[in-house]
Structure formats: C-alpha cells, structure tokens
Amino acid sequence: MKRKGFTLIELLAAMAIFAVVLGIVGNYLAEQNTLTRTNQARSELQDRIRIVMQVVTQDLQMAGASRYSDVSGNINTSVSLASCTYTQCLIAADGGVQDSFQVQYLTSLQDASNACRRVIFDFSGNTLRRSDVACSSPANPQPLADGLLALDIVYLCSNGNRLNGYPDETRCPTGAAYPRSALVSVVGQSRAPVAGVPSSSYPTSSGQTVACPAGFLCYAMSQEVRMPSLKDQ
C-alpha cells in the first residue's frame, strides 16, 4: 500500500529547513537595507560638505574683487568698491574650529545698484549660516548646511605668517602685506545615526582635531584657496 502525504517528522524537518532559509534571507535583506541606508547617508554627507567647500571657496576667491562688467562685457568704472578697505574686504574671526568671516566684493551677476556684496559666514550651533546682501544692507543670515562640526580657516599672509584671524596688524600689517590665500578645512557628520560606526577624529588647518562621535558618519575636506584680489586693495 502506497503512503500518501508526509509524516510528522518530515513536516518538522521541512519547517526547520524553511525557517533556516527564511532567517538567512531575512538577515541578508536586513544587511542590504542597512548598507543602502549607510551609502545614502554617506553620499548625502559628502555632497553637503562639497557644497560648503565650493561656496566658501567662491566667496573667498571673490574677496576684494573691484571690477564690474556690464551686460556687454565692458568694465563699468562708475560702480566701485569704495567702502571695501583692508579692514572690510576680509574680516575673519577665530572661533576654534567653527570660524566666521566676512568678505566684500563686486559681482557682475547683480545689477549695478546691488553689485557690491557683503557676504558673512557664521555658526548657529552646528549649522553654518550665510548672509549675502548688498554692502549697505543689514545682514540676513540663512542656513547653508547643518551637522557641520568644523569650518576651520588659516590665512596665509604674503609675508609668510599664518593667521587665525584678520585684520592682524602685528603679523600681517595692512599696506605692507595682505592675505594671499586661505587653508580651509570642513568637517561634517551625518544627520542620522548609522549603526556600527566607531568614533573617529580629523585634523584641521589650524592643527586642531575634530572628534566625530560613534554612531555617526563623518567626512572632511581641506584645500588651499587663493585670494588674488586682496593684493590690489
């Protein structure tokens, strides 16, 4: 007589095998989900830090720029940067690893009445803010990037001195020297915790160390930014 169906032992064995397979598949899917979220957090963090570096670089490079071109590309000498002197083209304050600075310059991207720009970077907690207004207008800070652990800037004077702030009449006297470039370090952390990430640390331009807490991804960038227009002031 042929046996139909499965015995209890066979069913239990099949269920056990299915449970093991299901567990393996579940763990794999969970690991893939965690990896996807980690990669997304890393990509967002890197993009955020690159944007900060790009914006800071552009404004530092423009510091003291005093030529205004009209729509035809001709220099309009009636638009001047008269209010920008050595102590206004660049004003930089040492905030540890969260520095602030202000620059003034002319930009041809605005109409003549608003061509003179006063741009200020500062911090509110770990949020970097940027204010971009006409030179005669009050500051209007807007959030640029959150989760920013450091914007550390060292200015290199034309006489070879390194400056944590500017003006500095002792180490970089106006009329005799000028800031020729800036060493910029930016460090940020992910917005959300990421499991399994150990604590880490990053050196900055001024020789300080920024601690990244365990459970968060961090990313750092450093580069030298030339400031050619300050030589003409």
C-alpha atoms as one frame of an Amber mdcrd trajectory, in Angstrom:
protein
   0.000   0.000   0.000   1.405   3.362  -1.063   1.793   6.052   1.613   0.120
   9.401   0.942   1.254  12.788   2.385   4.123  13.416   4.773   4.923  12.126
   8.168   5.118  14.465  11.152   8.904  14.108  11.213   9.172  15.065   7.538
   6.974  18.109   8.083   9.016  19.218  11.072  12.251  18.752   9.104  10.857
  20.765   6.190   9.691  23.533   8.518  13.110  23.651  10.170  14.865  23.929
   6.806  12.414  26.628   5.699  12.985  28.575   8.933  16.768  28.468   8.439
  16.458  29.612   4.825  13.996  32.328   5.839  16.398  33.502   8.554  19.301
  33.662   6.104  17.221  35.601   3.585  15.951  37.927   6.321  19.453  38.655
   7.581  20.645  39.273   4.035  17.799  41.695   3.339  18.397  43.478   6.654
  22.119  43.825   5.888  21.338  45.117   2.401  18.865  47.626   3.839  21.454
  48.833   6.360  24.112  49.062   3.639  21.746  51.043   1.404  20.894  53.491
   4.183  24.584  53.855   5.074  25.535  54.545   1.462  22.725  57.070   1.114
  23.806  58.829   4.321  27.444  58.865   3.156  26.505  60.245  -0.265  24.310
  62.982   1.235  27.034  63.921   3.722  29.750  64.128   1.074  27.528  66.257
  -1.177  26.763  68.589   1.724  30.436  69.085   2.593  31.408  69.591  -1.055
  28.740  72.271  -1.444  30.000  74.083   1.654  33.578  73.961   0.377  32.515
  75.196  -3.055  30.507  78.148  -1.696  33.200  79.153   0.829  35.879  78.879
  -1.866  33.959  81.063  -4.318  33.364  83.809  -1.750  36.968  83.822  -0.504
  38.257  83.984  -4.074  35.999  86.958  -4.759  37.091  88.908  -1.652  38.144
  92.403  -2.732  37.154  91.967  -6.407  36.570  95.544  -7.608  35.743  95.338
 -11.319  32.174  95.393 -12.579  31.282  94.362 -16.132  28.039  95.366 -17.839
  25.943  93.032 -19.997  28.223  93.769 -22.971  31.315  92.746 -21.037  32.640
  96.292 -20.690  34.129  97.492 -17.395  31.786  99.972 -15.720  34.008 102.322
 -13.715  31.024 104.089 -12.168  30.465 101.031  -9.958  33.134 100.946  -7.278
  34.072  99.104  -4.130  34.976 102.300  -2.313  33.678 101.038   1.029  35.947
  97.991   0.927  39.251  98.684   2.625  41.829  96.346   4.122  39.662  96.035
   7.213  36.421  95.381   5.295  37.327  93.284   2.245  38.085  90.489   4.696
  37.133  90.299   8.357  37.848  86.904   9.900  37.329  85.749  13.484  38.866
  82.668  15.089  36.127  80.503  16.582  38.198  77.447  17.412  37.163  75.060
  14.646  33.963  76.970  13.841  35.345  80.153  12.326  33.365  83.065  10.944
  34.318  85.558   8.271  33.014  88.423   6.174  34.050  89.461   2.667  33.069
  92.284   0.317  33.331  92.277  -3.456  31.738  93.424  -6.699  29.896  90.871
  -8.797  28.641  91.268 -12.349  25.866  88.768 -11.596  23.879  91.586  -9.970
  22.640  94.877 -11.373  24.830  97.925 -10.788  22.880  99.100  -7.728  23.391
  95.752  -5.972  26.790  94.805  -7.397  28.624  95.469  -4.135  28.041  92.383
  -1.962  28.729  91.778   1.709  28.837  88.061   2.461  29.029  86.736   6.018
  29.542  83.162   7.244  28.828  82.264  10.867  27.528  79.412  13.025  24.370
  78.785  14.982  25.159  75.596  16.893  26.374  73.136  14.247  24.541  74.935
  11.446  26.641  77.074   9.114  24.829  80.211   8.015  25.489  82.528   5.082
  24.293  86.081   4.548  24.584  87.603   1.057  23.304  91.197   0.924  24.128
  94.489  -0.730  27.027  96.231   1.024  24.736  98.864   2.532  22.106  96.387
   3.777  21.876  94.680   7.179  22.930  91.030   7.407  20.324  88.365   6.667
  21.812  85.003   7.712  20.288  81.892   6.136  21.124  78.242   6.930  23.648
  76.847   4.459  24.439  73.439   5.981  23.602  71.613   9.203  25.635  68.975
  11.003  28.828  70.950  10.376  31.436  70.200  13.033  34.130  72.476  11.626
  34.894  75.300   9.250  38.486  75.967  10.235  40.395  78.572   8.207  44.032
  79.645   8.426  45.011  82.668   6.336  48.474  82.842   4.792  49.868  86.362
   4.769  52.112  87.487   1.904  54.960  87.893   4.425  54.790  84.176   5.283
  52.875  84.381   8.566  49.896  82.147   9.326  46.836  83.954  10.697  43.838
  82.574  12.587  42.020  85.886  12.184  42.196  89.075  10.148  42.972  92.007
  10.334  46.152  91.334  12.282  48.332  94.434  12.283  51.141  92.692  14.124
  51.582  89.642  11.908  50.160  90.969   8.641  50.279  94.796   8.666  47.958
  96.498   6.204  49.736  98.433   3.477  52.790  96.206   3.748  51.272  92.743
   3.431  47.982  91.036   2.595  46.279  87.614   2.935  47.252  85.794  -0.259
  45.390  82.529   0.386  43.383  80.536   2.924  43.747  76.957   4.133  40.166
  75.748   4.569  39.043  72.613   6.434  35.415  71.488   6.512  34.182  68.588
   8.660  30.584  67.386   8.884  28.601  64.478  10.273  25.593  62.522   9.027
  22.169  63.780  10.027  21.016  60.405  11.353  22.901  57.770  13.375  24.435
  54.862  11.487  24.860  51.544  13.302  28.302  50.055  13.753  30.330  53.189
  13.054  33.174  53.756  15.553  34.267  57.191  16.755  36.906  58.961  14.690
  38.846  62.216  14.540  40.006  64.614  11.847  42.849  67.171  11.836  42.079
  70.696  10.618  44.048  73.530   9.029  44.969  75.143  12.339  46.316  71.882
  13.776  43.291  71.146  15.924  41.396  67.842  15.999  37.667  67.420  15.450
  36.044  64.426  17.165  33.343  62.523  15.312  31.027  60.681  17.739  30.458
  56.942  17.492  27.357  56.026  15.545  27.711  58.838  13.002  29.431  59.032
   9.642  31.807  61.958   9.226  33.515  63.433   6.197  36.280  66.044   5.894
  37.740  68.157   3.107  40.728  70.527   3.081  42.137  72.750   0.371  44.029
  75.981  -0.208  42.036  78.868  -1.668  43.807  81.721  -3.472  42.566  85.266
  -2.821  44.175  87.266  -5.650  42.017  90.402  -5.429  43.185  91.310  -1.905
  46.615  92.147  -3.335  45.113  95.141  -5.148  43.438  96.664  -2.112
